[in-house]
Amino acid sequence: MCGIVGYIGSRQAQDVLVSGLSKLEYRGYDSAGVAIQSGGGIEVRKKAGKLANLAGALSAEPLPGTLGIGHTRWATHGLPNDTNAHPHATEDGQIVIIHNGIIENYLGLKAALQARGHTFKSETDSEVLAHLIEEKYGQTGGHLYEAVRLALGEVRGAYGIVVTHAAHREIVAARTVSPLVMGVGEGEMFLASDVPALLAYTRQMVFLHDGDMVVLHDDGFRVTDLAGNEVQREIEQIDWDAEAAEKGGYDTYMLKEIYEQPTALTNTLMGRLHDESGEVNLDINLDPASFKRISIIACGTAYYAGLVGEYLIEQLARIPVEVDVASEYRYREPLVSPETLAIVVSQSGETIDTLEALREAKKYGAKTLGVINAKGSSMTRELDDTLYIHAGPEIGVASTKAYTAMVSAMLMLALWLARARGTLDEARAQELLRAARELPRLVEEALSPERVERIKTVAEKYHQARDYLFLGRGVNAPTALEGALKLKEISYIHAEGYAAGEMKHGPIALIDSNLPVVVIATESRLLEKTISNVQEVRARAGKVIAILSDGDTENAQHADDVIYVPRSHEMVSPVVNAVAMQLLAYFTAEALGKDVDKPRNLAKSVTVE
């Protein structure tokens, strides 16, 4: 994996491929390459490192041609070098492929292919596909589509695969799990692993489904399933303009997206809150009274949003909730019944661990609901219902606006369930709806220049620390986990998040004068207990960075440094407090000179289990 672009038409393919791949850099990658049909053959250029390395080589020696495929790779099999970079070609150079995902049975296929005389150049699982397609191509009498279809019949794993042949003016692609989207133009066709790569050229998109194959020609496309049966896929109009996927004047995508949170939250909440009745309208067709337990399943940042959801749903709707890391859920033989609601949380809707966990829950009869950002994604096509968060494109690898939108969606879900089940009276519901409606304004206030500058000062003071500890209680215990994750992701400082009451059961041994401890101590029913935990840190000379509600000068005396955030209702405070965590991580990384948009070893859409 990680980024795919394809083009067939009248433009110079090199320009389209490099432009498209540049829009996918946010996904994380370690090498880049293109293959362009030129002069009766296919020429391949690929380089380890940044896309700029490849772009420079192509600028010095352009590849003419109007059909091509391009890829940015995130290493899974084999080192990130020129040889292992995509595209991969057969020995004669006639067939070229790019591939996202993992071929699980590649070792057996590779051994058999080598025994039949094929020579491999790379260490990748992907190259197996090129040689396998070559064999099928010969067996079908030179039919590229059939060769790809038959080859995929022998493959086990996840893939978004794109193939072209020197003798055919067509591109053949297929997907299982790994996303692919087509762009439809006039006399030209585009292909990519994500919409932003194509927005400069067309807004007419076709989202391919699991098990789809497609053949692209200059004047159109044909979609089939893997059995060869034609299927119909709608052309959708994408409303995002190209500017929505750009930095918009900010230094980084991440900073832009932090500042987009008031708008994103407005979009998440808009039209769904009815203050006068205390009701929430989510357009969900599931029966909230039919569930006896809820499973929330997610990965990474989305998992922490799920943990907030657990607090909110149990407290408001009084339903037992379990939160599972998706990669563990399917392997622990979960107890699932038709009275279980499985809620999957994912920004992209393509996270393979979460997708497989969703399928596991469905297998045992659970009803399924998704909290998803990306429309047309794989999960949305398999769920019983979807609550879209409408956060817009999130380019930065470290999630910001998607996280706060997910937490806001969890609050709405908790209120929806509570009202339907009669566990929340109208007065309390109205109180919480008013608090939720205030979120965009509160987050905008949290991003005021004075507050941002204060957080930047604190970050610069401690940026040389080698370790951090984050503490929170109650509904903000997950906020501590999310704060630690953000710092790890983009600054590479070791950080741990704990429920504050758990600190004395082990982590307290780490506290000394070199350890900054971020304590989320905003207004809540557990504030006194949190301050007791602060005293334990201070007694061991730890450096306390307290996140306090505006005006709390009493508890400020217990901290070495204070970051004030706008006062908010305890149930919505995780959204407001997360903004301070994001900025602290951002400015720490900036002080260390890190590239926050492209953190090492991370990818935006993780489609490998």
PDB file of N, CA and C in Angstrom, residues 499-572:
ATOM      1  N   ALA A 499      -6.004   6.413  33.285  1.00  0.00           N
ATOM      2  CA  ALA A 499      -7.016   6.921  34.213  1.00  0.00           C
ATOM      3  C   ALA A 499      -6.276   7.371  35.462  1.00  0.00           C
ATOM      4  N   ALA A 500      -6.554   8.570  35.931  1.00  0.00           N
ATOM      5  CA  ALA A 500      -5.733   9.165  36.996  1.00  0.00           C
ATOM      6  C   ALA A 500      -5.672   8.303  38.249  1.00  0.00           C
ATOM      7  N   GLY A 501      -6.770   7.622  38.591  1.00  0.00           N
ATOM      8  CA  GLY A 501      -6.772   6.779  39.781  1.00  0.00           C
ATOM      9  C   GLY A 501      -5.888   5.559  39.650  1.00  0.00           C
ATOM     10  N   GLU A 502      -5.522   5.211  38.427  1.00  0.00           N
ATOM     11  CA  GLU A 502      -4.679   4.043  38.176  1.00  0.00           C
ATOM     12  C   GLU A 502      -3.197   4.377  38.302  1.00  0.00           C
ATOM     13  N   MET A 503      -2.880   5.667  38.372  1.00  0.00           N
ATOM     14  CA  MET A 503      -1.469   6.080  38.397  1.00  0.00           C
ATOM     15  C   MET A 503      -0.700   5.447  39.545  1.00  0.00           C
ATOM     16  N   LYS A 504      -1.351   5.348  40.698  1.00  0.00           N
ATOM     17  CA  LYS A 504      -0.628   4.836  41.868  1.00  0.00           C
ATOM     18  C   LYS A 504      -0.385   3.340  41.800  1.00  0.00           C
ATOM     19  N   HIS A 505      -0.972   2.675  40.796  1.00  0.00           N
ATOM     20  CA  HIS A 505      -0.785   1.232  40.653  1.00  0.00           C
ATOM     21  C   HIS A 505       0.299   0.928  39.621  1.00  0.00           C
ATOM     22  N   GLY A 506       1.425   1.576  39.756  1.00  0.00           N
ATOM     23  CA  GLY A 506       2.552   1.272  38.870  1.00  0.00           C
ATOM     24  C   GLY A 506       3.200   2.480  38.235  1.00  0.00           C
ATOM     25  N   PRO A 507       2.472   3.275  37.450  1.00  0.00           N
ATOM     26  CA  PRO A 507       3.111   4.408  36.771  1.00  0.00           C
ATOM     27  C   PRO A 507       3.750   5.426  37.708  1.00  0.00           C
ATOM     28  N   ILE A 508       3.294   5.465  38.947  1.00  0.00           N
ATOM     29  CA  ILE A 508       3.852   6.435  39.891  1.00  0.00           C
ATOM     30  C   ILE A 508       5.355   6.225  40.083  1.00  0.00           C
ATOM     31  N   ALA A 509       5.827   5.018  39.831  1.00  0.00           N
ATOM     32  CA  ALA A 509       7.267   4.727  39.965  1.00  0.00           C
ATOM     33  C   ALA A 509       8.098   5.508  38.968  1.00  0.00           C
ATOM     34  N   LEU A 510       7.490   5.969  37.880  1.00  0.00           N
ATOM     35  CA  LEU A 510       8.229   6.686  36.837  1.00  0.00           C
ATOM     36  C   LEU A 510       8.355   8.176  37.106  1.00  0.00           C
ATOM     37  N   ILE A 511       7.603   8.672  38.073  1.00  0.00           N
ATOM     38  CA  ILE A 511       7.534  10.122  38.247  1.00  0.00           C
ATOM     39  C   ILE A 511       8.780  10.648  38.948  1.00  0.00           C
ATOM     40  N   ASP A 512       9.394  11.646  38.305  1.00  0.00           N
ATOM     41  CA  ASP A 512      10.511  12.384  38.903  1.00  0.00           C
ATOM     42  C   ASP A 512      10.523  13.777  38.299  1.00  0.00           C
ATOM     43  N   SER A 513      11.544  14.538  38.589  1.00  0.00           N
ATOM     44  CA  SER A 513      11.576  15.948  38.170  1.00  0.00           C
ATOM     45  C   SER A 513      11.738  16.121  36.660  1.00  0.00           C
ATOM     46  N   ASN A 514      12.017  15.034  35.949  1.00  0.00           N
ATOM     47  CA  ASN A 514      12.177  15.124  34.492  1.00  0.00           C
ATOM     48  C   ASN A 514      10.907  14.750  33.725  1.00  0.00           C
ATOM     49  N   LEU A 515       9.850  14.382  34.440  1.00  0.00           N
ATOM     50  CA  LEU A 515       8.651  13.872  33.768  1.00  0.00           C
ATOM     51  C   LEU A 515       7.525  14.900  33.773  1.00  0.00           C
ATOM     52  N   PRO A 516       7.163  15.452  32.612  1.00  0.00           N
ATOM     53  CA  PRO A 516       5.959  16.289  32.542  1.00  0.00           C
ATOM     54  C   PRO A 516       4.715  15.403  32.649  1.00  0.00           C
ATOM     55  N   VAL A 517       3.770  15.803  33.477  1.00  0.00           N
ATOM     56  CA  VAL A 517       2.527  15.065  33.658  1.00  0.00           C
ATOM     57  C   VAL A 517       1.371  16.005  33.309  1.00  0.00           C
ATOM     58  N   VAL A 518       0.685  15.707  32.220  1.00  0.00           N
ATOM     59  CA  VAL A 518      -0.466  16.502  31.800  1.00  0.00           C
ATOM     60  C   VAL A 518      -1.701  15.940  32.489  1.00  0.00           C
ATOM     61  N   VAL A 519      -2.372  16.764  33.275  1.00  0.00           N
ATOM     62  CA  VAL A 519      -3.545  16.326  34.035  1.00  0.00           C
ATOM     63  C   VAL A 519      -4.769  17.086  33.545  1.00  0.00           C
ATOM     64  N   ILE A 520      -5.743  16.353  33.053  1.00  0.00           N
ATOM     65  CA  ILE A 520      -6.991  16.970  32.609  1.00  0.00           C
ATOM     66  C   ILE A 520      -7.871  17.133  33.841  1.00  0.00           C
ATOM     67  N   ALA A 521      -7.987  18.352  34.308  1.00  0.00           N
ATOM     68  CA  ALA A 521      -8.656  18.638  35.579  1.00  0.00           C
ATOM     69  C   ALA A 521      -9.711  19.716  35.390  1.00  0.00           C
ATOM     70  N   THR A 522     -10.469  19.602  34.327  1.00  0.00           N
ATOM     71  CA  THR A 522     -11.544  20.554  34.093  1.00  0.00           C
ATOM     72  C   THR A 522     -12.731  20.229  34.999  1.00  0.00           C
ATOM     73  N   GLU A 523     -13.671  21.150  35.046  1.00  0.00           N
ATOM     74  CA  GLU A 523     -14.809  21.048  35.957  1.00  0.00           C
ATOM     75  C   GLU A 523     -15.549  19.730  35.768  1.00  0.00           C
ATOM     76  N   SER A 524     -15.701  18.983  36.849  1.00  0.00           N
ATOM     77  CA  SER A 524     -16.413  17.708  36.795  1.00  0.00           C
ATOM     78  C   SER A 524     -16.710  17.249  38.211  1.00  0.00           C
ATOM     79  N   ARG A 525     -17.546  16.231  38.323  1.00  0.00           N
ATOM     80  CA  ARG A 525     -17.878  15.700  39.652  1.00  0.00           C
ATOM     81  C   ARG A 525     -16.700  14.966  40.277  1.00  0.00           C
ATOM     82  N   LEU A 526     -15.669  14.652  39.486  1.00  0.00           N
ATOM     83  CA  LEU A 526     -14.493  13.959  39.989  1.00  0.00           C
ATOM     84  C   LEU A 526     -13.281  14.875  40.129  1.00  0.00           C
ATOM     85  N   LEU A 527     -13.515  16.192  40.078  1.00  0.00           N
ATOM     86  CA  LEU A 527     -12.391  17.128  40.082  1.00  0.00           C
ATOM     87  C   LEU A 527     -11.557  17.013  41.365  1.00  0.00           C
ATOM     88  N   GLU A 528     -12.201  16.900  42.527  1.00  0.00           N
ATOM     89  CA  GLU A 528     -11.433  16.815  43.772  1.00  0.00           C
ATOM     90  C   GLU A 528     -10.532  15.582  43.778  1.00  0.00           C
ATOM     91  N   LYS A 529     -11.059  14.479  43.291  1.00  0.00           N
ATOM     92  CA  LYS A 529     -10.241  13.266  43.240  1.00  0.00           C
ATOM     93  C   LYS A 529      -9.067  13.440  42.271  1.00  0.00           C
ATOM     94  N   THR A 530      -9.303  14.139  41.162  1.00  0.00           N
ATOM     95  CA  THR A 530      -8.223  14.386  40.202  1.00  0.00           C
ATOM     96  C   THR A 530      -7.129  15.230  40.839  1.00  0.00           C
ATOM     97  N   ILE A 531      -7.525  16.240  41.592  1.00  0.00           N
ATOM     98  CA  ILE A 531      -6.530  17.096  42.248  1.00  0.00           C
ATOM     99  C   ILE A 531      -5.743  16.290  43.292  1.00  0.00           C
ATOM    100  N   SER A 532      -6.361  15.312  43.922  1.00  0.00           N
ATOM    101  CA  SER A 532      -5.619  14.429  44.836  1.00  0.00           C
ATOM    102  C   SER A 532      -4.521  13.680  44.087  1.00  0.00           C
ATOM    103  N   ASN A 533      -4.822  13.260  42.877  1.00  0.00           N
ATOM    104  CA  ASN A 533      -3.806  12.600  42.056  1.00  0.00           C
ATOM    105  C   ASN A 533      -2.683  13.572  41.686  1.00  0.00           C
ATOM    106  N   VAL A 534      -3.047  14.825  41.463  1.00  0.00           N
ATOM    107  CA  VAL A 534      -2.030  15.850  41.181  1.00  0.00           C
ATOM    108  C   VAL A 534      -1.072  15.969  42.367  1.00  0.00           C
ATOM    109  N   GLN A 535      -1.603  15.919  43.567  1.00  0.00           N
ATOM    110  CA  GLN A 535      -0.751  16.041  44.765  1.00  0.00           C
ATOM    111  C   GLN A 535       0.257  14.890  44.843  1.00  0.00           C
ATOM    112  N   GLU A 536      -0.196  13.712  44.409  1.00  0.00           N
ATOM    113  CA  GLU A 536       0.730  12.565  44.403  1.00  0.00           C
ATOM    114  C   GLU A 536       1.878  12.790  43.427  1.00  0.00           C
ATOM    115  N   VAL A 537       1.586  13.430  42.316  1.00  0.00           N
ATOM    116  CA  VAL A 537       2.634  13.742  41.337  1.00  0.00           C
ATOM    117  C   VAL A 537       3.597  14.771  41.914  1.00  0.00           C
ATOM    118  N   ARG A 538       3.038  15.804  42.506  1.00  0.00           N
ATOM    119  CA  ARG A 538       3.879  16.874  43.056  1.00  0.00           C
ATOM    120  C   ARG A 538       4.763  16.362  44.204  1.00  0.00           C
ATOM    121  N   ALA A 539       4.246  15.428  44.978  1.00  0.00           N
ATOM    122  CA  ALA A 539       5.025  14.882  46.084  1.00  0.00           C
ATOM    123  C   ALA A 539       6.264  14.145  45.602  1.00  0.00           C
ATOM    124  N   ARG A 540       6.276  13.789  44.326  1.00  0.00           N
ATOM    125  CA  ARG A 540       7.428  13.077  43.744  1.00  0.00           C
ATOM    126  C   ARG A 540       8.170  13.939  42.742  1.00  0.00           C
ATOM    127  N   ALA A 541       7.944  15.261  42.820  1.00  0.00           N
ATOM    128  CA  ALA A 541       8.671  16.270  42.035  1.00  0.00           C
ATOM    129  C   ALA A 541       8.327  16.257  40.559  1.00  0.00           C
ATOM    130  N   GLY A 542       7.231  15.567  40.173  1.00  0.00           N
ATOM    131  CA  GLY A 542       6.822  15.598  38.773  1.00  0.00           C
ATOM    132  C   GLY A 542       6.381  16.988  38.359  1.00  0.00           C
ATOM    133  N   LYS A 543       6.539  17.300  37.070  1.00  0.00           N
ATOM    134  CA  LYS A 543       6.152  18.611  36.549  1.00  0.00           C
ATOM    135  C   LYS A 543       4.701  18.540  36.066  1.00  0.00           C
ATOM    136  N   VAL A 544       3.815  19.246  36.739  1.00  0.00           N
ATOM    137  CA  VAL A 544       2.387  19.167  36.445  1.00  0.00           C
ATOM    138  C   VAL A 544       1.977  20.245  35.455  1.00  0.00           C
ATOM    139  N   ILE A 545       1.411  19.794  34.320  1.00  0.00           N
ATOM    140  CA  ILE A 545       0.773  20.692  33.358  1.00  0.00           C
ATOM    141  C   ILE A 545      -0.726  20.445  33.501  1.00  0.00           C
ATOM    142  N   ALA A 546      -1.431  21.390  34.094  1.00  0.00           N
ATOM    143  CA  ALA A 546      -2.851  21.190  34.395  1.00  0.00           C
ATOM    144  C   ALA A 546      -3.720  21.818  33.316  1.00  0.00           C
ATOM    145  N   ILE A 547      -4.681  21.057  32.822  1.00  0.00           N
ATOM    146  CA  ILE A 547      -5.701  21.576  31.915  1.00  0.00           C
ATOM    147  C   ILE A 547      -6.898  21.919  32.788  1.00  0.00           C
ATOM    148  N   LEU A 548      -7.167  23.214  32.958  1.00  0.00           N
ATOM    149  CA  LEU A 548      -8.192  23.674  33.895  1.00  0.00           C
ATOM    150  C   LEU A 548      -9.267  24.470  33.170  1.00  0.00           C
ATOM    151  N   SER A 549     -10.455  24.487  33.764  1.00  0.00           N
ATOM    152  CA  SER A 549     -11.534  25.328  33.242  1.00  0.00           C
ATOM    153  C   SER A 549     -11.240  26.790  33.553  1.00  0.00           C
ATOM    154  N   ASP A 550     -11.665  27.668  32.673  1.00  0.00           N
ATOM    155  CA  ASP A 550     -11.463  29.104  32.871  1.00  0.00           C
ATOM    156  C   ASP A 550     -11.884  29.531  34.267  1.00  0.00           C
ATOM    157  N   GLY A 551     -11.026  30.339  34.918  1.00  0.00           N
ATOM    158  CA  GLY A 551     -11.351  30.912  36.216  1.00  0.00           C
ATOM    159  C   GLY A 551     -10.985  30.058  37.400  1.00  0.00           C
ATOM    160  N   ASP A 552     -10.457  28.856  37.163  1.00  0.00           N
ATOM    161  CA  ASP A 552     -10.118  27.968  38.283  1.00  0.00           C
ATOM    162  C   ASP A 552      -8.730  28.308  38.818  1.00  0.00           C
ATOM    163  N   THR A 553      -8.657  29.403  39.537  1.00  0.00           N
ATOM    164  CA  THR A 553      -7.372  29.828  40.101  1.00  0.00           C
ATOM    165  C   THR A 553      -7.007  29.011  41.340  1.00  0.00           C
ATOM    166  N   GLU A 554      -8.013  28.442  41.998  1.00  0.00           N
ATOM    167  CA  GLU A 554      -7.735  27.660  43.206  1.00  0.00           C
ATOM    168  C   GLU A 554      -6.860  26.446  42.884  1.00  0.00           C
ATOM    169  N   ASN A 555      -7.230  25.712  41.851  1.00  0.00           N
ATOM    170  CA  ASN A 555      -6.464  24.510  41.515  1.00  0.00           C
ATOM    171  C   ASN A 555      -5.220  24.811  40.695  1.00  0.00           C
ATOM    172  N   ALA A 556      -5.120  26.029  40.172  1.00  0.00           N
ATOM    173  CA  ALA A 556      -3.917  26.417  39.425  1.00  0.00           C
ATOM    174  C   ALA A 556      -2.680  26.391  40.324  1.00  0.00           C
ATOM    175  N   GLN A 557      -2.868  26.603  41.633  1.00  0.00           N
ATOM    176  CA  GLN A 557      -1.715  26.644  42.546  1.00  0.00           C
ATOM    177  C   GLN A 557      -1.035  25.281  42.687  1.00  0.00           C
ATOM    178  N   HIS A 558      -1.702  24.220  42.244  1.00  0.00           N
ATOM    179  CA  HIS A 558      -1.127  22.886  42.355  1.00  0.00           C
ATOM    180  C   HIS A 558      -0.307  22.499  41.115  1.00  0.00           C
ATOM    181  N   ALA A 559      -0.218  23.395  40.139  1.00  0.00           N
ATOM    182  CA  ALA A 559       0.433  23.059  38.871  1.00  0.00           C
ATOM    183  C   ALA A 559       1.680  23.890  38.641  1.00  0.00           C
ATOM    184  N   ASP A 560       2.607  23.327  37.888  1.00  0.00           N
ATOM    185  CA  ASP A 560       3.779  24.091  37.435  1.00  0.00           C
ATOM    186  C   ASP A 560       3.405  24.984  36.259  1.00  0.00           C
ATOM    187  N   ASP A 561       2.521  24.471  35.394  1.00  0.00           N
ATOM    188  CA  ASP A 561       2.036  25.244  34.245  1.00  0.00           C
ATOM    189  C   ASP A 561       0.560  24.959  34.074  1.00  0.00           C
ATOM    190  N   VAL A 562      -0.182  25.969  33.651  1.00  0.00           N
ATOM    191  CA  VAL A 562      -1.625  25.839  33.491  1.00  0.00           C
ATOM    192  C   VAL A 562      -2.018  26.180  32.060  1.00  0.00           C
ATOM    193  N   ILE A 563      -2.899  25.360  31.499  1.00  0.00           N
ATOM    194  CA  ILE A 563      -3.546  25.661  30.225  1.00  0.00           C
ATOM    195  C   ILE A 563      -5.038  25.754  30.511  1.00  0.00           C
ATOM    196  N   TYR A 564      -5.597  26.933  30.321  1.00  0.00           N
ATOM    197  CA  TYR A 564      -7.021  27.122  30.561  1.00  0.00           C
ATOM    198  C   TYR A 564      -7.818  26.834  29.283  1.00  0.00           C
ATOM    199  N   VAL A 565      -8.959  26.167  29.460  1.00  0.00           N
ATOM    200  CA  VAL A 565      -9.870  25.910  28.347  1.00  0.00           C
ATOM    201  C   VAL A 565     -11.242  26.454  28.705  1.00  0.00           C
ATOM    202  N   PRO A 566     -12.090  26.758  27.731  1.00  0.00           N
ATOM    203  CA  PRO A 566     -13.427  27.287  28.030  1.00  0.00           C
ATOM    204  C   PRO A 566     -14.234  26.320  28.893  1.00  0.00           C
ATOM    205  N   ARG A 567     -14.993  26.873  29.829  1.00  0.00           N
ATOM    206  CA  ARG A 567     -15.860  26.039  30.669  1.00  0.00           C
ATOM    207  C   ARG A 567     -16.920  25.373  29.796  1.00  0.00           C
ATOM    208  N   SER A 568     -17.149  24.096  30.073  1.00  0.00           N
ATOM    209  CA  SER A 568     -18.149  23.363  29.301  1.00  0.00           C
ATOM    210  C   SER A 568     -18.797  22.323  30.197  1.00  0.00           C
ATOM    211  N   HIS A 569     -19.947  21.838  29.790  1.00  0.00           N
ATOM    212  CA  HIS A 569     -20.633  20.759  30.504  1.00  0.00           C
ATOM    213  C   HIS A 569     -19.716  19.539  30.512  1.00  0.00           C
ATOM    214  N   GLU A 570     -19.697  18.843  31.640  1.00  0.00           N
ATOM    215  CA  GLU A 570     -18.795  17.695  31.775  1.00  0.00           C
ATOM    216  C   GLU A 570     -18.964  16.698  30.628  1.00  0.00           C
ATOM    217  N   MET A 571     -20.192  16.474  30.166  1.00  0.00           N
ATOM    218  CA  MET A 571     -20.443  15.461  29.154  1.00  0.00           C
ATOM    219  C   MET A 571     -19.916  15.849  27.777  1.00  0.00           C
ATOM    220  N   VAL A 572     -19.704  17.134  27.527  1.00  0.00           N
ATOM    221  CA  VAL A 572     -19.150  17.551  26.232  1.00  0.00           C
ATOM    222  C   VAL A 572     -17.694  17.991  26.347  1.00  0.00           C
TER     223      VAL A 572
END
